[in-house]
Amino acid sequence: GPYLCNYRIWIDWNGDLDFTDAGEEVLAEDNLLGGFSSAIAIPDTSLAGERRMRIMLNNFPINSPCGSFSFGEVEDYTITINQYDCSGGNTLAPLAVCRNLTAYLDVNGQKNIQVQDLDAGSDDVCDSLLTLTISKNTFTCNDIGQVNVLLIATDDAMLSDTCLSVVTVQDTIPPTATCSDVTLCLNASGNATITPNQINNGSTDACDASLDLSLSQNSFSCANLGGNTVTLTVTDDAGNSSSCQGSVTLTDCTAPS
């Protein structure tokens, strides 16, 4: 079957024949199925001329631009960086460069992000003060999963470019478990049962109104007369859970025959 791949791209911006300088790892994407496309911004400090670019893909974690491995591929390319003269006016659109983001909802089921969270170095040849905007910056429980967010980069000549970020919205906050105490009578057979709802005292979760409830014990007999501690576990749709304890007091309400 198909394999998930990890990708890395390096560019030797300063031409010193290695990929270890700051900013020379220009792309890092993990656990992708199939190909992808991405834009790469050229640093202002890079001079015109030929540079070496290395592309590596592997089924295992990639920690270095050099080395050997059993599964994957490495390819080197020569790229040419051209110098652009801005004195005649800006006619080149900016380059929007995005990165993906995992956004974690807070206790209220919300998350706000900033443009900087998705910008991966958008650039413009002639304008160092780009205006960056994103199509969505507020996420709620309704957005759990993957959301495509558009980043728009606009320069002073009103030229623009866009790129797409994938924001993975996750709910990792456990619900709030709240318990109550109950008193029960054993039946004529000396038994009693309870349901989770009898112990649940309004447990809540920001994203899930129908929590899954379970008890550590729900059947009792004469051996349990008096006080008994039970644990209520509440679990939301994302698999987050919490628990609380309640007391079940059992009494013998049946007169002897």
Short mmCIF file of C-alpha atoms in Angstrom, two decimals:
data_model
loop_
_atom_site.label_atom_id
_atom_site.label_comp_id
_atom_site.label_asym_id
_atom_site.label_seq_id
_atom_site.Cartn_x
_atom_site.Cartn_y
_atom_site.Cartn_z
CA GLY A 1 0.00 0.00 0.00
CA PRO A 2 1.02 3.70 -0.10
CA TYR A 3 3.52 5.02 2.44
CA LEU A 4 3.56 8.30 4.34
CA CYS A 5 6.67 10.29 3.49
CA ASN A 6 8.73 12.96 5.23
CA TYR A 7 10.19 15.73 3.07
CA ARG A 8 13.06 18.19 3.56
CA ILE A 9 14.47 20.82 1.20
CA TRP A 10 17.73 22.69 1.75
CA ILE A 11 19.31 25.49 -0.30
CA ASP A 12 22.94 26.57 0.11
CA TRP A 13 22.09 30.28 0.08
CA ASN A 14 25.63 31.53 0.81
CA GLY A 15 27.41 29.06 -1.47
CA ASP A 16 29.70 27.60 1.18
CA LEU A 17 29.03 24.03 -0.01
CA ASP A 18 26.95 22.88 2.95
CA PHE A 19 23.35 23.07 4.15
CA THR A 20 24.05 23.71 7.85
CA ASP A 21 23.73 27.49 8.03
CA ALA A 22 20.73 29.19 9.58
CA GLY A 23 17.78 29.36 7.22
CA GLU A 24 19.13 26.81 4.72
CA GLU A 25 16.49 24.24 5.60
CA VAL A 26 13.70 25.87 3.63
CA LEU A 27 10.96 23.26 3.88
CA ALA A 28 10.00 20.52 6.33
CA GLU A 29 6.84 18.46 5.86
CA ASP A 30 6.09 15.16 7.58
CA ASN A 31 3.61 12.32 7.11
CA LEU A 32 2.44 13.33 3.64
CA LEU A 33 0.76 10.96 1.20
CA GLY A 34 1.65 11.82 -2.37
CA GLY A 35 3.22 14.97 -3.74
CA PHE A 36 2.79 18.60 -2.74
CA SER A 37 3.74 22.10 -3.87
CA SER A 38 5.29 24.94 -1.91
CA ALA A 39 6.79 28.38 -2.51
CA ILE A 40 10.24 29.28 -1.16
CA ALA A 41 11.22 32.85 -0.32
CA ILE A 42 14.75 33.97 -1.21
CA PRO A 43 16.53 35.68 1.72
CA ASP A 44 17.49 39.31 1.19
CA THR A 45 21.09 38.39 2.04
CA SER A 46 21.38 35.87 -0.80
CA LEU A 47 23.46 37.07 -3.75
CA ALA A 48 22.69 36.44 -7.41
CA GLY A 49 24.19 33.33 -8.96
CA GLU A 50 23.92 29.57 -8.98
CA ARG A 51 23.13 27.71 -5.76
CA ARG A 52 22.66 24.06 -4.86
CA MET A 53 19.28 22.73 -3.68
CA ARG A 54 18.81 19.32 -2.07
CA ILE A 55 15.46 17.51 -1.85
CA MET A 56 15.14 14.51 0.45
CA LEU A 57 12.20 12.21 1.09
CA ASN A 58 12.15 9.31 3.51
CA ASN A 59 9.73 7.02 5.30
CA PHE A 60 11.59 7.66 8.56
CA PRO A 61 12.47 10.86 10.50
CA ILE A 62 14.92 13.13 8.66
CA ASN A 63 17.50 14.75 10.94
CA SER A 64 20.27 15.77 8.55
CA PRO A 65 20.83 16.75 4.90
CA CYS A 66 23.54 14.08 4.72
CA GLY A 67 23.60 10.39 5.54
CA SER A 68 22.37 7.04 4.29
CA PHE A 69 19.06 5.22 4.61
CA SER A 70 17.29 2.20 3.14
CA PHE A 71 14.05 3.75 1.93
CA GLY A 72 13.68 7.12 0.24
CA GLU A 73 15.37 9.38 -2.29
CA VAL A 74 17.77 12.34 -2.44
CA GLU A 75 18.15 14.67 -5.42
CA ASP A 76 20.38 17.72 -5.88
CA TYR A 77 19.55 20.56 -8.26
CA THR A 78 21.27 23.74 -9.41
CA ILE A 79 19.08 26.83 -9.12
CA THR A 80 19.83 30.33 -10.39
CA ILE A 81 19.08 33.43 -8.32
CA ASN A 82 18.56 36.56 -10.42
CA GLN A 83 18.90 40.14 -9.21
CA TYR A 84 15.84 42.34 -9.86
CA ASP A 85 16.13 46.11 -10.38
CA CYS A 86 13.34 47.93 -8.52
CA SER A 87 14.33 51.42 -9.70
CA GLY A 88 11.88 51.27 -12.60
CA GLY A 89 8.93 50.46 -10.36
CA ASN A 90 7.59 47.33 -8.77
CA THR A 91 5.99 45.05 -11.31
CA LEU A 92 6.63 41.72 -9.59
CA ALA A 93 4.01 40.29 -7.29
CA PRO A 94 5.11 39.21 -3.83
CA LEU A 95 5.66 35.59 -2.90
CA ALA A 96 3.28 34.21 -0.27
CA VAL A 97 4.81 31.34 1.71
CA CYS A 98 2.66 29.33 4.12
CA ARG A 99 3.16 26.75 6.80
CA ASN A 100 0.65 24.39 8.35
CA LEU A 101 -0.42 24.70 11.97
CA THR A 102 -1.96 22.60 14.70
CA ALA A 103 -4.36 24.75 16.76
CA TYR A 104 -5.48 23.58 20.18
CA LEU A 105 -8.86 24.76 21.45
CA ASP A 106 -8.91 26.31 24.93
CA VAL A 107 -11.22 25.49 27.85
CA ASN A 108 -13.95 27.55 26.18
CA GLY A 109 -13.65 25.62 22.91
CA GLN A 110 -12.00 28.50 21.04
CA LYS A 111 -8.66 29.36 19.47
CA ASN A 112 -7.47 32.57 17.85
CA ILE A 113 -4.43 32.61 15.57
CA GLN A 114 -2.33 35.39 14.08
CA VAL A 115 -1.00 35.92 10.58
CA GLN A 116 2.48 35.15 11.88
CA ASP A 117 1.34 31.65 12.85
CA LEU A 118 0.85 30.76 9.17
CA ASP A 119 3.44 32.95 7.44
CA ALA A 120 6.63 31.05 6.61
CA GLY A 121 8.61 33.95 5.18
CA SER A 122 6.43 35.66 2.57
CA ASP A 123 8.58 38.13 0.65
CA ASP A 124 8.61 40.79 -2.03
CA VAL A 125 11.58 41.84 -4.13
CA CYS A 126 10.91 45.57 -3.81
CA ASP A 127 8.70 45.90 -0.73
CA SER A 128 9.94 44.90 2.70
CA LEU A 129 6.64 45.84 4.40
CA LEU A 130 4.11 43.41 3.02
CA THR A 131 0.52 43.45 4.20
CA LEU A 132 -0.46 39.94 5.26
CA THR A 133 -4.00 38.79 5.95
CA ILE A 134 -5.61 35.39 6.50
CA SER A 135 -9.09 34.23 5.56
CA LYS A 136 -9.90 32.80 9.00
CA ASN A 137 -8.36 33.47 12.41
CA THR A 138 -10.95 32.19 14.90
CA PHE A 139 -11.71 28.53 15.41
CA THR A 140 -14.31 26.76 17.55
CA CYS A 141 -15.50 23.25 18.29
CA ASN A 142 -17.28 23.24 14.93
CA ASP A 143 -13.88 23.42 13.20
CA ILE A 144 -12.32 20.31 14.75
CA GLY A 145 -10.35 18.58 12.02
CA GLN A 146 -8.51 20.15 9.10
CA VAL A 147 -9.40 23.65 7.88
CA ASN A 148 -7.93 25.33 4.79
CA VAL A 149 -6.91 28.92 5.48
CA LEU A 150 -5.83 31.33 2.74
CA LEU A 151 -2.92 33.72 3.38
CA ILE A 152 -2.83 36.83 1.18
CA ALA A 153 0.35 38.87 0.76
CA THR A 154 -0.06 42.36 -0.76
CA ASP A 155 2.75 44.82 -1.53
CA ASP A 156 2.74 48.62 -1.85
CA ALA A 157 1.95 48.36 -5.59
CA MET A 158 -1.21 46.43 -4.65
CA LEU A 159 0.18 43.29 -6.26
CA SER A 160 -0.67 40.16 -4.32
CA ASP A 161 -0.08 36.45 -4.02
CA THR A 162 -1.77 33.75 -1.99
CA CYS A 163 -0.95 30.40 -0.47
CA LEU A 164 -2.93 27.82 1.44
CA SER A 165 -2.28 26.61 4.99
CA VAL A 166 -3.89 23.60 6.60
CA VAL A 167 -4.89 24.32 10.19
CA THR A 168 -5.53 21.14 12.16
CA VAL A 169 -7.92 22.02 14.98
CA GLN A 170 -7.76 19.71 18.00
CA ASP A 171 -9.70 19.41 21.24
CA THR A 172 -7.33 18.20 23.97
CA ILE A 173 -9.14 19.69 26.98
CA PRO A 174 -10.82 17.03 29.16
CA PRO A 175 -14.42 17.51 30.28
CA THR A 176 -15.26 18.64 33.80
CA ALA A 177 -16.61 15.70 35.81
CA THR A 178 -19.04 16.57 38.62
CA CYS A 179 -20.48 13.93 40.95
CA SER A 180 -23.30 13.70 43.47
CA ASP A 181 -24.05 11.29 46.32
CA VAL A 182 -27.05 8.97 46.34
CA THR A 183 -28.84 6.82 48.90
CA LEU A 184 -30.49 3.59 47.75
CA CYS A 185 -32.57 0.83 49.27
CA LEU A 186 -31.73 -2.78 48.59
CA ASN A 187 -34.64 -4.62 47.02
CA ALA A 188 -36.32 -7.69 48.47
CA SER A 189 -33.58 -9.84 46.95
CA GLY A 190 -30.88 -7.76 48.63
CA ASN A 191 -29.64 -6.10 45.44
CA ALA A 192 -29.52 -2.59 43.97
CA THR A 193 -28.24 -1.04 40.76
CA ILE A 194 -27.46 2.52 39.73
CA THR A 195 -26.87 4.26 36.42
CA PRO A 196 -24.14 6.80 35.63
CA ASN A 197 -26.78 9.54 35.40
CA GLN A 198 -27.63 9.03 39.09
CA ILE A 199 -24.05 9.95 40.03
CA ASN A 200 -23.51 12.55 37.31
CA ASN A 201 -24.22 16.03 38.62
CA GLY A 202 -23.98 18.12 35.46
CA SER A 203 -20.58 17.19 34.03
CA THR A 204 -19.72 19.50 31.14
CA ASP A 205 -17.46 19.83 28.13
CA ALA A 206 -16.90 22.84 25.88
CA CYS A 207 -17.28 20.82 22.68
CA ASP A 208 -19.45 17.83 23.53
CA ALA A 209 -22.94 18.10 24.97
CA SER A 210 -23.46 14.31 25.01
CA LEU A 211 -20.66 12.93 27.13
CA ASP A 212 -20.05 9.21 27.48
CA LEU A 213 -20.56 8.24 31.14
CA SER A 214 -19.34 5.11 32.90
CA LEU A 215 -19.16 3.92 36.52
CA SER A 216 -16.56 1.85 38.29
CA GLN A 217 -19.41 -0.09 39.97
CA ASN A 218 -23.13 -0.15 39.32
CA SER A 219 -24.35 -3.32 41.07
CA PHE A 220 -24.57 -3.76 44.84
CA SER A 221 -25.69 -6.39 47.34
CA CYS A 222 -26.08 -6.88 51.07
CA ALA A 223 -22.29 -7.00 51.31
CA ASN A 224 -22.23 -3.31 50.34
CA LEU A 225 -24.53 -1.98 53.09
CA GLY A 226 -23.41 1.46 54.20
CA GLY A 227 -21.22 3.87 52.27
CA ASN A 228 -19.54 2.96 48.98
CA THR A 229 -17.27 5.13 46.84
CA VAL A 230 -17.79 4.91 43.09
CA THR A 231 -15.86 6.62 40.30
CA LEU A 232 -17.66 8.32 37.43
CA THR A 233 -15.64 8.68 34.22
CA VAL A 234 -16.79 11.15 31.58
CA THR A 235 -15.35 11.01 28.04
CA ASP A 236 -15.88 13.44 25.16
CA ASP A 237 -15.92 12.84 21.41
CA ALA A 238 -12.19 13.56 21.14
CA GLY A 239 -11.35 10.83 23.64
CA ASN A 240 -10.50 13.23 26.48
CA SER A 241 -11.71 12.04 29.86
CA SER A 242 -11.84 12.99 33.52
CA SER A 243 -13.37 11.45 36.61
CA CYS A 244 -14.87 12.25 39.98
CA GLN A 245 -16.04 10.23 42.95
CA GLY A 246 -19.45 9.97 44.53
CA SER A 247 -20.82 8.10 47.51
CA VAL A 248 -23.51 5.41 47.24
CA THR A 249 -25.13 4.73 50.61
CA LEU A 250 -27.08 1.46 50.72
CA THR A 251 -29.73 0.73 53.30
CA ASP A 252 -31.90 -2.31 53.98
CA CYS A 253 -35.42 -0.95 53.64
CA THR A 254 -37.19 -4.31 53.49
CA ALA A 255 -38.84 -5.52 56.67
CA PRO A 256 -38.12 -9.16 57.58
CA SER A 257 -40.90 -11.59 56.75
#
